[in-house]
Amino acid sequence: MALASALSMLHCRRRLARALLVSVTALTGSAVSAEFPPGWVNGERLASPAAGREQWLTTGGDAGKSHYSRLARINKENVAQLGLAWEYHTGTNRGLEATPIVVDGVMYTSGVAGRVYALDAVTGGEIWTFTPAVDMQVNRAACCDMVNRGVAVWQGKVYVAALDGMLYALNAASGEVLWQADTIVDRGRGYSSTGAPQVAGKVVVIGNAGAESDVRGYVTAYDLDTGAEVWRFYTVPAGPGSAAESAAMREALATWDPNSRWDIGGGGTVWDGMAYDAELDLIYIGVGNGGPYPQSIRSPAGGANLYLASIVALRASTGEVAWHYQQTPGDRWDYTATQPMVLTDLEIDGETVPVLMQAPKNGFFYILDRRNGKLLSAQKFARTNWASHVDLETGLPAIDEAAADYSSGPKIVFPATVGAHNWHPMAWDPERQLIYMSTAEMGNLIYELDAPDVPRRARRLNHGAALIFSHDLEAVFPYLPPHITAAVEQLPEWQDKEGLKGRSMLKAFDPLTGEERWSVPTSGWWDRSGVLATAGGVVFTGSDTGHFRAFDADSGELLLELEVGTSMLAAPMTYEVDGEQYVAIMAAWGGGGWSYPHPTSAQYRYGNAGRILAFRLGGGPVPIPEPLPPLGPVPEPPAQVGDAEDIARGQALFMANCAICHSNQERSQAPDLRRMSPGSHAAFELIVMQGLLSAGGMPSWDDVFDHDDLRALHAYLIDLQAEYAKRKNSGDESDSSGAPTVISTF
Ligand code: CA
């Protein structure tokens, strides 16, 4: 680690030299503020009304993370005149999910695995960059690409959590590392980190990801200036034999079976949504799903399993629980409560109430009184069958066990694990009192896989259930056991074939009444993006097809469609410098569970080179990337190294360990192993066992596979490639679409 951090420092110093040059040239421009030092965000600035205007001070823009701007220079009338102001190439080709921050004309944002970029917000000129030295072994458990959802900027420092859970404080002027803290308690488990840190009072708080990967979730608070650990809050108990960490853990323990699978960790990771209320000095964290999924394995006697799938309010100075609200008691469906939260004030029954709003995976839009956690509203915003409604008195969902309990057989459960809404930030327009968000109407087939005594798989996926989502479930049937398909055919959800096809839409939604104001379909259920709303009456969003769009906030009418040639998932944001308003977005595809492009995806045609795009009125045309070259013939694999038994065993090993990244589809992000070169075959052992390609994200597996396993894996891949080469090289174009129907099987 010492060497790694020394290299990282060296890298930064080189950048610093360049940064100084850039700063000198910028002195005459607009990017330097005389009033504040670089990266100067504090409580006063965040609380001032101007925070929502020229600046974009948090990933959500303001203290409440509304993703709404009071800027109106770009508005309904003129938005069609938007063109490119500048673009910046990140030099990466994985997913970009962060919303940039802009402070006094400087943009700070994060990219692949926790890289940080500081750019002149007027020109896109690079001021400094930071590339953390990431331990790529972590990538073995990172479920959803090597993404990062943003930085925190506070009093001259930029905070970022790298994929391997290392938290960095950087000098906002130079990118120099001021301190770093290892936030991972046990590197023998499947922790990673992808969320943006949250500043809360005197501390900066970060959680982790990997609820399915053999972990026990927690968040940790560090001193803003020194990086010293101040407190840690575990989201689930360690088990009855362990010393309970706190009153909160004793309370939580009573909601679990004493014979729970404590060895697998319980899950409950806080991988995204957090928010801070300075007045109440409370930090709100959103807790993830249970691990493994089936409660019959995780906590066989049932129980609520606190604090899974909950919003928990912690005192920022101590980490003590002030209140909690559990959305999905005893979660069995991967229903995280980690989605972004918005803090605002609402008029309810004549009273102004400080509220917290969230649209989590489970399909209900929650409004809580953020002083005490009281549930004020829980309107459905997408198709759900796991619960009919939420009782406002008890706060409990009315769970439909007949529809959703899969302990005795397969079920088709709505929403799917992809969520009715996911991490893609929603926007709250306080003038129109509307939420704008990207939603999905989709169910997935789920059934239990293993007996309760299934062994723990250290640092790997421990689902305990098969989860299958597809727009054509019938096409998946040949791959499923006959007793499963027979049972599925009896389900009421199965009879409605149209309803089984997933779809996604951008939706304007009244959170208090549940009324949908308007909605616009996207290109498919996978096509979901973050949203920006503005006082100009415009809603901005990107798309997988590579189109940047603007809609009328009142009617949903399409006002602008700019083809940029890069798939987008992240939320746009806006800022103003010297009287010019800009709208910016990070562009590149990535994310959860399916690492290949759909044929309508810009990624399929143009690749996935990461870009930051900024637009302004009267800007220029947007350059479209060069189209990808044709795929060409499939290289012939070497001679087979195993027999039929090896191939079958290799396939099982591959599905259990490798398939989450290697979908083996055309133009997929992780290499399509059906197109391995003779060189890759020759180096197969070096790559898989010794980490030859670890710098590119391929970890080593020598602690999981032995040499017999390696041979079986190779035998399977040779067989796969031989079959594919035979088909493709004889001119069969049948699966050149790269659009399989099986999305995720574990
Ligand atoms: Ca999950």
XYZ file of C-alpha atoms and ligand atoms in Angstrom:
747
model
C 0.000 0.000 0.000
C 2.872 2.362 0.816
C 4.226 2.002 -2.711
C 0.798 2.487 -4.213
C 0.188 5.704 -2.325
C 3.672 6.986 -3.126
C 2.967 6.442 -6.819
C -0.341 8.175 -6.458
C 1.360 11.184 -4.819
C 3.976 11.309 -7.550
C 1.269 11.270 -10.183
C -0.434 14.141 -8.410
C 2.730 16.253 -8.276
C 3.164 15.946 -12.013
C -0.423 17.047 -12.412
C 0.182 19.917 -10.010
C 2.907 21.341 -12.240
C 0.456 21.364 -15.144
C -2.303 22.707 -12.935
C -0.219 25.743 -12.001
C 0.212 26.579 -15.676
C -3.495 26.267 -16.270
C -4.229 28.480 -13.274
C -1.992 31.237 -14.592
C -3.773 31.250 -17.932
C -7.080 31.126 -16.140
C -6.299 34.234 -14.078
C -7.504 36.492 -16.829
C -10.556 34.344 -17.419
C -13.623 33.797 -15.336
C -12.708 30.589 -13.569
C -10.943 32.207 -10.631
C -12.935 33.792 -7.847
C -11.298 36.573 -5.907
C -13.763 36.153 -3.098
C -13.176 32.558 -2.045
C -10.293 30.082 -2.186
C -10.775 27.189 -4.633
C -13.450 24.659 -3.697
C -14.892 26.828 -0.965
C -18.204 25.315 0.080
C -19.377 25.867 3.638
C -22.591 25.882 5.632
C -23.206 29.550 5.004
C -22.883 29.303 1.227
C -24.956 26.136 1.154
C -27.715 27.779 3.196
C -27.824 30.989 1.151
C -30.561 31.349 -1.464
C -27.890 31.894 -4.112
C -26.746 28.303 -3.606
C -29.374 27.198 -6.050
C -28.352 29.729 -8.682
C -24.912 30.117 -10.233
C -23.328 27.353 -8.191
C -23.964 23.633 -7.980
C -22.450 22.932 -4.571
C -23.378 19.302 -3.903
C -23.982 16.393 -6.263
C -27.670 17.278 -5.963
C -26.982 20.995 -6.415
C -28.084 22.281 -3.015
C -28.118 21.159 0.627
C -31.342 19.220 0.075
C -30.023 17.604 -3.131
C -33.084 18.588 -5.132
C -31.351 18.374 -8.558
C -33.279 21.571 -9.300
C -31.785 24.901 -10.344
C -33.303 28.378 -10.072
C -31.471 29.413 -13.224
C -33.855 30.368 -16.020
C -31.636 31.933 -18.675
C -32.060 28.670 -20.569
C -35.797 28.106 -20.667
C -38.674 26.562 -22.573
C -38.573 29.279 -25.222
C -34.894 29.059 -26.130
C -33.689 25.604 -25.068
C -33.830 24.390 -28.665
C -30.814 26.663 -29.335
C -28.542 24.647 -27.043
C -25.271 23.531 -28.578
C -21.909 22.342 -27.386
C -19.886 24.699 -25.190
C -17.065 22.217 -24.605
C -16.288 18.569 -24.106
C -13.668 16.804 -22.025
C -12.451 13.257 -22.674
C -11.900 11.220 -19.519
C -9.749 8.640 -21.303
C -11.819 5.818 -19.793
C -14.372 3.430 -21.273
C -16.476 2.314 -18.308
C -19.639 3.775 -16.815
C -19.856 7.398 -15.619
C -22.595 8.024 -13.050
C -21.539 11.143 -11.136
C -23.261 14.520 -11.121
C -20.515 17.176 -11.276
C -20.174 19.950 -8.685
C -19.359 23.519 -9.783
C -17.903 26.037 -7.340
C -16.821 29.502 -8.505
C -16.298 28.447 -12.096
C -14.489 25.180 -11.403
C -16.085 21.791 -12.044
C -15.192 18.885 -9.744
C -16.390 15.415 -10.589
C -15.497 11.749 -10.406
C -15.205 8.917 -12.877
C -14.179 5.307 -13.256
C -13.056 3.663 -9.991
C -12.840 7.065 -8.266
C -10.763 9.187 -10.634
C -11.330 12.903 -10.005
C -11.379 15.748 -12.538
C -11.112 19.473 -11.801
C -11.969 21.478 -14.931
C -12.460 25.090 -15.922
C -16.258 25.202 -16.122
C -16.165 27.753 -18.974
C -13.683 26.030 -21.268
C -13.482 22.436 -20.041
C -9.739 22.975 -19.641
C -8.113 20.542 -17.233
C -6.901 22.097 -13.967
C -5.879 18.832 -12.315
C -6.854 15.186 -12.234
C -6.409 12.508 -9.617
C -6.154 8.783 -10.324
C -6.292 6.647 -7.190
C -4.107 3.540 -7.115
C -6.973 1.066 -6.799
C -6.538 -2.473 -5.521
C -8.298 -4.200 -8.440
C -8.933 -7.383 -6.453
C -11.975 -5.488 -5.221
C -13.409 -5.675 -8.720
C -14.110 -9.350 -8.192
C -17.018 -8.429 -5.957
C -18.019 -5.058 -7.424
C -21.469 -5.859 -8.748
C -22.063 -3.011 -11.091
C -19.118 -1.818 -13.093
C -16.275 0.368 -11.802
C -18.475 3.406 -11.287
C -18.420 6.319 -8.867
C -21.350 8.624 -8.074
C -19.527 11.778 -7.202
C -17.324 13.840 -4.943
C -18.025 16.096 -1.982
C -16.436 19.551 -1.969
C -16.013 21.316 1.362
C -13.800 24.172 2.553
C -11.080 23.741 -0.008
C -11.067 19.953 -0.047
C -12.470 17.425 -2.489
C -13.480 14.064 -0.998
C -13.785 10.903 -3.059
C -14.116 7.202 -2.252
C -12.257 4.957 -4.687
C -13.690 1.623 -5.813
C -11.510 -0.215 -3.286
C -12.996 1.757 -0.376
C -10.049 4.096 0.132
C -11.373 7.548 1.055
C -9.270 10.501 -0.122
C -9.237 14.173 0.842
C -7.679 16.197 -1.992
C -6.546 19.810 -2.099
C -9.203 21.521 -4.256
C -6.570 23.795 -5.791
C -4.060 21.147 -6.799
C -5.508 17.657 -6.414
C -2.758 16.796 -3.935
C -3.697 14.042 -1.468
C -4.103 15.627 1.979
C -5.095 12.434 3.737
C -6.451 9.004 2.952
C -8.313 6.478 5.071
C -8.964 2.799 4.464
C -12.714 2.511 5.092
C -12.912 -1.286 4.652
C -12.952 -3.336 7.867
C -12.219 -6.693 6.267
C -10.627 -7.087 2.849
C -11.420 -10.793 2.934
C -15.034 -9.886 2.180
C -16.694 -8.457 -0.935
C -16.750 -4.754 -0.077
C -16.356 -2.031 -2.668
C -17.302 1.653 -2.693
C -19.172 3.579 -5.408
C -21.141 6.341 -3.654
C -20.353 9.998 -3.075
C -19.119 10.914 0.402
C -21.472 13.091 2.493
C -20.179 15.986 4.589
C -22.124 16.211 7.866
C -21.053 18.814 10.415
C -17.438 18.121 11.308
C -17.227 14.762 9.551
C -17.320 13.199 6.122
C -19.309 9.944 5.918
C -18.955 7.081 3.453
C -20.517 3.634 3.127
C -19.864 0.716 0.813
C -21.422 -1.624 -1.731
C -21.704 -5.393 -2.043
C -24.751 -6.531 -0.017
C -24.855 -9.801 -2.009
C -21.124 -10.365 -1.680
C -20.567 -11.679 1.804
C -20.562 -8.402 3.711
C -21.995 -6.693 6.774
C -22.874 -3.100 5.850
C -21.780 0.023 7.710
C -20.941 3.688 7.329
C -17.918 5.416 8.822
C -17.406 9.085 9.720
C -13.980 10.727 9.413
C -12.686 14.047 10.673
C -12.822 16.496 7.753
C -9.324 17.831 8.350
C -7.325 14.851 9.584
C -9.125 11.773 8.293
C -9.207 10.317 11.823
C -12.126 7.939 12.337
C -14.826 9.565 14.484
C -17.564 6.916 14.519
C -18.850 3.869 12.684
C -22.437 2.639 12.403
C -23.148 -0.955 11.384
C -26.460 -1.406 9.635
C -27.020 -4.998 10.774
C -25.938 -6.889 13.907
C -22.948 -9.216 14.014
C -24.891 -11.961 15.822
C -25.809 -12.964 19.363
C -22.321 -14.197 20.264
C -20.731 -10.836 19.520
C -20.570 -7.872 21.841
C -23.398 -5.610 20.733
C -21.895 -2.362 19.460
C -24.680 -0.129 20.696
C -28.274 0.162 21.827
C -29.191 0.324 18.156
C -27.524 -3.042 17.511
C -29.285 -4.599 20.504
C -32.596 -3.370 19.104
C -31.687 -4.709 15.682
C -30.588 -8.096 17.032
C -34.083 -8.726 18.424
C -35.442 -8.563 14.857
C -33.245 -11.397 13.565
C -33.352 -15.168 14.130
C -30.534 -16.017 16.583
C -29.666 -18.750 14.061
C -29.273 -16.337 11.179
C -26.497 -16.855 8.657
C -24.235 -14.383 10.443
C -21.249 -15.855 8.603
C -22.535 -14.373 5.303
C -22.785 -10.904 6.832
C -26.430 -9.928 6.354
C -25.893 -7.270 3.681
C -27.362 -3.820 4.292
C -24.786 -1.749 2.447
C -25.137 2.025 2.153
C -23.956 2.392 -1.408
C -25.576 5.616 -2.506
C -28.168 7.936 -0.955
C -27.187 10.083 2.004
C -28.208 13.598 2.990
C -27.465 15.977 5.846
C -29.757 18.343 7.715
C -27.549 21.008 9.314
C -30.361 22.389 11.467
C -31.158 19.034 13.073
C -27.525 17.872 12.782
C -28.813 14.568 11.399
C -27.309 12.533 8.585
C -29.765 10.295 6.755
C -28.470 7.063 5.298
C -30.278 4.662 2.979
C -29.606 1.005 3.803
C -29.427 -1.725 1.179
C -30.959 -5.147 0.757
C -30.409 -8.310 2.778
C -27.712 -10.821 1.911
C -28.384 -13.542 0.946
C -31.752 -12.663 -0.595
C -33.987 -15.464 0.788
C -34.972 -14.715 4.338
C -35.428 -18.465 4.819
C -31.651 -18.741 4.582
C -30.615 -15.405 6.063
C -32.914 -15.335 9.092
C -34.998 -18.543 8.953
C -37.409 -17.528 11.727
C -38.263 -14.316 9.853
C -38.317 -10.916 11.571
C -37.912 -7.381 10.297
C -34.107 -7.740 10.102
C -33.255 -4.171 11.048
C -31.827 -1.993 9.572
C -32.105 -3.598 6.140
C -34.013 -1.586 3.530
C -34.396 1.328 5.958
C -33.745 5.028 6.127
C -31.802 5.685 9.313
C -31.219 9.135 10.824
C -27.922 9.300 12.694
C -26.614 12.092 14.906
C -23.742 13.511 12.906
C -21.499 14.048 15.906
C -21.847 10.552 17.424
C -23.370 8.171 14.889
C -26.194 7.330 17.308
C -29.596 6.471 15.837
C -32.112 9.312 16.155
C -34.839 7.418 14.306
C -35.316 4.824 11.616
C -38.002 3.878 9.148
C -37.956 0.473 7.491
C -39.522 0.388 4.018
C -39.312 -3.351 3.365
C -39.326 -5.417 6.579
C -37.374 -8.671 6.198
C -36.415 -7.763 2.600
C -36.341 -10.771 0.238
C -36.352 -9.012 -3.113
C -33.205 -6.868 -3.238
C -35.273 -3.828 -2.269
C -32.618 -1.356 -1.261
C -33.464 1.944 0.409
C -30.224 3.406 -0.941
C -31.701 5.597 -3.666
C -31.056 9.355 -3.593
C -32.973 11.385 -1.000
C -34.321 14.898 -1.331
C -34.731 17.134 1.715
C -37.320 19.895 1.377
C -40.246 21.570 3.150
C -43.812 20.640 2.249
C -47.152 22.139 3.217
C -49.083 19.306 4.791
C -52.454 19.979 6.473
C -51.611 23.668 6.760
C -48.268 23.063 8.434
C -44.811 23.469 6.920
C -43.087 20.164 7.506
C -39.393 19.459 6.928
C -39.493 16.243 4.929
C -37.273 13.615 3.379
C -38.440 12.134 0.078
C -37.229 8.957 -1.595
C -38.306 6.713 -4.464
C -36.574 3.394 -3.689
C -36.538 0.169 -5.677
C -39.699 -1.213 -4.057
C -42.138 0.999 -5.995
C -43.484 3.286 -3.235
C -42.618 6.968 -2.976
C -41.929 7.735 0.683
C -42.303 11.077 2.410
C -41.055 11.158 5.999
C -41.025 13.925 8.604
C -37.280 14.208 8.886
C -37.439 15.395 12.512
C -38.791 12.076 13.750
C -39.111 9.614 10.873
C -42.901 9.661 10.891
C -44.329 8.306 7.635
C -46.458 10.980 5.966
C -47.087 9.443 2.569
C -46.240 6.309 0.570
C -47.726 6.535 -2.919
C -47.170 3.828 -5.495
C -45.267 5.104 -8.527
C -44.871 1.881 -10.529
C -46.393 -1.574 -10.814
C -45.864 -3.539 -7.602
C -47.265 -6.889 -6.532
C -45.149 -7.550 -3.424
C -47.349 -5.175 -1.407
C -50.730 -3.611 -2.108
C -50.209 -0.452 -0.032
C -48.439 0.947 3.008
C -50.399 1.572 6.209
C -49.689 5.170 7.231
C -50.512 4.485 10.902
C -48.178 1.523 11.402
C -45.799 2.367 8.557
C -45.993 -1.274 7.472
C -46.485 -2.505 3.914
C -49.381 -4.893 3.286
C -47.263 -7.705 1.824
C -48.974 -10.028 -0.631
C -47.320 -13.317 0.312
C -49.239 -15.275 -2.327
C -47.723 -13.098 -5.029
C -44.244 -12.515 -3.673
C -43.152 -15.240 -1.232
C -40.839 -17.487 -3.242
C -39.796 -19.802 -0.410
C -42.151 -22.517 -1.646
C -41.792 -21.985 -5.395
C -40.928 -19.477 -8.104
C -42.680 -16.118 -8.268
C -42.732 -13.210 -10.684
C -42.277 -10.194 -8.462
C -42.848 -6.550 -9.352
C -40.740 -4.386 -9.183
C -37.696 -6.324 -10.380
C -34.298 -6.152 -8.741
C -33.415 -3.355 -11.178
C -35.868 -1.282 -9.175
C -38.962 0.751 -9.982
C -36.467 3.576 -9.514
C -32.776 3.216 -8.898
C -29.721 5.411 -8.241
C -30.397 7.693 -11.234
C -31.060 10.977 -9.432
C -34.603 12.342 -9.491
C -35.325 16.081 -9.508
C -37.710 17.962 -7.197
C -39.251 21.161 -8.582
C -40.407 23.157 -5.527
C -42.350 25.643 -7.688
C -44.389 23.061 -9.561
C -44.305 20.652 -6.589
C -43.420 17.841 -8.958
C -40.874 15.050 -8.949
C -39.240 14.121 -12.253
C -37.684 10.678 -12.374
C -36.736 7.713 -14.464
C -38.906 4.729 -13.549
C -39.222 1.112 -14.678
C -42.257 -1.137 -14.910
C -40.730 -4.554 -14.654
C -40.896 -7.817 -12.766
C -38.400 -10.612 -12.349
C -38.604 -14.338 -11.894
C -37.160 -15.351 -8.557
C -36.745 -18.692 -6.840
C -34.604 -20.182 -4.099
C -31.500 -22.035 -5.167
C -29.886 -23.567 -2.174
C -30.593 -25.433 1.018
C -30.123 -23.397 4.211
C -26.782 -25.075 4.879
C -25.229 -23.702 1.692
C -21.569 -22.882 2.372
C -20.494 -19.252 2.558
C -18.613 -18.135 -0.551
C -16.017 -15.742 0.783
C -15.763 -12.428 -1.076
C -18.132 -13.620 -3.759
C -21.821 -13.519 -4.588
C -24.032 -15.273 -2.032
C -27.475 -14.726 -3.541
C -29.143 -17.925 -2.445
C -31.744 -17.227 -5.131
C -32.035 -17.179 -8.902
C -33.108 -13.801 -10.198
C -34.000 -13.575 -13.856
C -35.187 -10.477 -15.634
C -35.801 -10.216 -19.303
C -38.206 -8.670 -21.759
C -38.882 -12.209 -22.963
C -39.009 -14.607 -20.016
C -40.298 -17.379 -22.255
C -37.016 -17.352 -24.171
C -35.229 -18.112 -20.896
C -37.288 -21.247 -20.246
C -34.950 -23.717 -22.020
C -32.294 -22.825 -19.454
C -34.468 -23.449 -16.394
C -35.317 -26.670 -14.525
C -38.646 -28.154 -15.738
C -40.248 -28.064 -12.282
C -39.571 -24.312 -12.184
C -41.047 -23.598 -15.611
C -44.077 -25.747 -14.806
C -44.718 -23.717 -11.664
C -44.160 -20.396 -13.454
C -46.777 -21.290 -16.055
C -49.364 -21.411 -13.274
C -48.644 -17.918 -11.971
C -51.257 -15.205 -12.660
C -48.464 -12.794 -13.732
C -47.444 -15.285 -16.434
C -50.839 -15.069 -18.122
C -50.312 -11.374 -18.938
C -47.453 -11.619 -21.437
C -47.569 -7.935 -22.361
C -47.166 -7.001 -18.698
C -44.002 -9.104 -18.474
C -42.158 -6.968 -20.993
C -40.227 -4.399 -19.053
C -40.400 -0.746 -19.976
C -39.086 2.499 -18.627
C -40.260 6.073 -18.672
C -39.419 9.578 -17.585
C -42.241 10.575 -15.296
C -43.576 13.783 -13.738
C -45.210 12.813 -10.470
C -46.987 14.615 -7.640
C -45.401 12.970 -4.591
C -48.244 13.829 -2.203
C -51.201 12.705 -4.306
C -49.445 10.070 -6.376
C -50.888 11.667 -9.501
C -48.838 11.188 -12.647
C -48.680 14.515 -14.505
C -47.017 13.175 -17.646
C -44.710 10.407 -18.729
C -42.539 9.737 -21.745
C -41.307 6.243 -22.661
C -37.593 5.583 -23.182
C -36.046 3.110 -25.629
C -36.387 0.203 -23.184
C -36.375 -0.813 -19.529
C -32.570 -0.483 -19.375
C -32.702 3.097 -20.670
C -32.848 5.122 -17.467
C -30.992 8.313 -16.622
C -30.636 10.960 -13.976
C -32.752 14.098 -14.253
C -32.300 17.869 -13.886
C -35.210 20.309 -13.495
C -34.865 24.091 -13.742
C -36.809 27.273 -13.076
C -36.739 27.761 -16.842
C -39.476 25.120 -16.921
C -37.196 22.567 -18.551
C -36.450 18.967 -17.557
C -33.153 17.610 -18.910
C -32.072 14.000 -19.210
C -29.719 11.780 -21.198
C -30.420 8.418 -22.792
C -28.822 5.122 -23.688
C -29.411 5.884 -27.352
C -26.993 8.815 -27.071
C -29.586 11.593 -27.243
C -29.571 14.479 -24.795
C -33.128 15.703 -24.340
C -35.067 18.590 -22.844
C -38.766 18.400 -21.976
C -41.371 20.976 -21.047
C -41.690 20.583 -17.264
C -45.430 21.191 -17.419
C -46.488 19.102 -20.385
C -43.685 16.657 -21.120
C -43.402 18.010 -24.657
C -40.015 17.303 -26.221
C -38.239 20.647 -26.683
C -34.738 19.550 -27.658
C -33.077 16.369 -28.869
C -29.327 16.551 -29.381
C -27.551 13.458 -30.623
C -24.181 13.197 -28.878
C -23.236 9.624 -29.851
C -22.476 8.434 -26.327
C -24.850 6.559 -24.007
C -25.774 8.472 -20.859
C -27.012 7.393 -17.425
C -25.827 10.190 -15.176
C -27.837 13.255 -14.165
C -27.282 16.553 -16.004
C -26.565 19.647 -13.888
C -26.436 23.374 -14.561
C -24.448 26.433 -13.486
C -23.762 29.987 -14.534
C -20.480 31.828 -15.036
C -20.319 35.487 -16.103
C -23.942 35.569 -17.143
C -23.772 32.459 -19.292
C -25.743 29.385 -18.220
C -24.337 25.951 -18.955
C -25.897 22.489 -18.740
C -23.421 19.624 -18.308
C -23.541 15.837 -18.135
C -21.115 12.941 -17.838
C -21.538 10.462 -20.677
C -20.599 6.751 -20.821
C -22.588 3.600 -20.241
C -22.130 1.203 -17.339
C -23.709 -0.116 -14.228
C -25.528 -3.054 -12.837
C -25.743 -6.642 -13.868
C -25.629 -6.459 -17.657
C -22.363 -5.235 -19.092
C -23.273 -5.203 -22.771
C -25.070 -2.757 -25.009
C -28.479 -3.099 -26.544
C -28.464 -2.653 -30.360
C -30.216 0.708 -29.968
C -27.450 1.850 -27.626
C -24.994 4.505 -28.761
C -22.375 2.306 -27.147
C -23.124 -0.429 -29.649
C -22.278 1.842 -32.573
C -19.723 4.257 -31.160
C -18.111 2.547 -28.191
C -17.991 3.923 -24.704
C -15.242 6.539 -24.479
C -16.074 8.688 -21.434
C -16.897 12.350 -22.022
C -18.059 15.326 -20.038
C -20.308 17.473 -22.234
C -21.288 21.073 -21.513
C -23.939 22.923 -23.487
C -24.872 26.596 -23.825
C -27.258 28.670 -25.925
C -25.809 29.197 -29.388
C -23.154 26.528 -28.828
C -21.635 24.506 -31.637
C -22.486 21.107 -33.073
C -21.739 18.065 -30.925
C -19.034 15.865 -32.449
C -20.220 12.274 -32.863
C -17.526 9.667 -32.129
C -16.119 7.607 -34.987
C -18.267 4.487 -35.551
C -16.697 1.275 -34.257
C -15.018 -0.853 -36.921
C -16.827 -4.042 -37.951
C -16.248 -6.938 -35.573
C -14.536 -9.051 -38.185
C -14.118 -12.814 -38.223
C -13.989 -14.749 -34.944
C -10.475 -16.038 -34.200
C -10.298 -19.830 -34.209
C -9.681 -21.157 -30.671
C -6.821 -23.551 -29.870
C -7.334 -27.324 -29.617
C -9.743 -28.426 -26.896
C -8.023 -29.077 -23.528
C -10.794 -31.017 -21.791
C -13.670 -33.436 -22.249
C -17.443 -32.966 -22.057
C -17.397 -33.243 -18.281
C -14.749 -30.511 -18.018
C -16.772 -28.272 -20.314
C -19.908 -28.677 -18.187
C -17.997 -28.061 -14.967
C -16.273 -25.068 -16.514
C -19.608 -23.615 -17.530
C -20.938 -23.935 -13.975
C -17.796 -22.279 -12.583
C -18.058 -19.532 -15.173
C -21.718 -18.783 -14.399
C -21.088 -18.657 -10.666
C -17.991 -16.463 -10.771
C -17.325 -14.782 -14.090
C -20.649 -14.181 -15.839
C -21.558 -11.100 -13.803
C -18.911 -9.196 -15.787
C -18.309 -11.390 -18.839
C -21.697 -11.576 -20.507
C -19.951 -12.728 -23.713
C -22.090 -10.602 -25.976
C -20.975 -8.561 -28.948
C -19.572 -5.162 -27.991
C -19.826 -6.045 -24.292
C -17.772 -3.974 -21.840
C -15.814 -6.816 -20.304
C -14.154 -8.632 -23.215
C -16.355 -11.010 -25.220
C -14.427 -14.213 -24.462
C -15.813 -15.841 -27.591
C -13.304 -13.660 -29.413
C -10.183 -14.446 -27.413
C -6.988 -14.056 -29.437
C -4.382 -16.828 -29.651
C -2.246 -14.661 -27.347
C -4.975 -14.497 -24.690
C -5.410 -18.268 -24.854
C -1.663 -18.741 -24.436
C -1.675 -16.389 -21.435
C -4.926 -17.790 -19.965
C -3.309 -18.957 -16.739
C -1.333 -15.731 -16.304
C -4.515 -13.684 -16.775
C -6.864 -15.721 -14.575
C -4.514 -16.881 -11.836
C -1.776 -14.258 -11.733
C -3.597 -11.040 -12.508
C -1.744 -10.182 -15.731
C -4.552 -7.785 -16.723
C -5.406 -6.524 -13.240
C -4.636 -2.918 -14.187
C -7.526 -3.119 -16.658
C -9.918 -4.446 -14.015
C -9.436 -8.241 -14.302
C -8.468 -9.498 -10.828
C -6.609 -12.726 -10.110
C -8.533 -15.813 -8.962
C -5.811 -18.075 -7.643
C -7.437 -18.270 -4.213
C -10.729 -19.474 -5.737
C -9.746 -21.714 -8.646
C -7.257 -24.577 -8.617
C -5.581 -25.853 -11.763
C -8.324 -28.358 -12.488
C -10.850 -25.528 -12.306
C -8.697 -23.433 -14.616
C -8.565 -26.219 -17.178
C -12.338 -26.712 -16.932
C -12.939 -22.979 -17.434
C -10.611 -22.936 -20.410
C -12.301 -26.009 -21.872
C -15.690 -24.307 -21.590
C -14.459 -21.092 -23.232
C -12.733 -22.972 -26.061
C -15.951 -24.860 -26.683
C -17.970 -21.634 -26.628
C -15.597 -19.914 -29.025
C -15.432 -22.879 -31.400
C -19.224 -22.963 -31.674
C -19.418 -19.185 -32.121
C -16.606 -19.121 -34.714
C -18.266 -21.865 -36.716
C -21.556 -20.008 -36.775
C -20.311 -16.470 -37.331
C -17.549 -17.278 -39.790
C -20.028 -19.047 -42.034
C -21.939 -15.779 -42.377
C -24.632 -16.324 -39.741
C -25.588 -12.878 -38.450
C -28.284 -14.187 -36.124
C -26.909 -12.891 -32.869
C -25.018 -9.905 -34.128
C -27.546 -7.748 -32.302
C -25.847 -8.308 -28.962
C -29.262 -8.363 -27.356
C -29.728 -11.477 -25.291
C -32.854 -11.970 -23.295
C -31.226 -13.498 -20.223
C -30.107 -10.551 -18.209
C -29.040 -11.988 -14.935
C -28.942 -15.523 -13.645
C -27.199 -16.401 -10.433
Ca -28.551 -5.325 -4.173
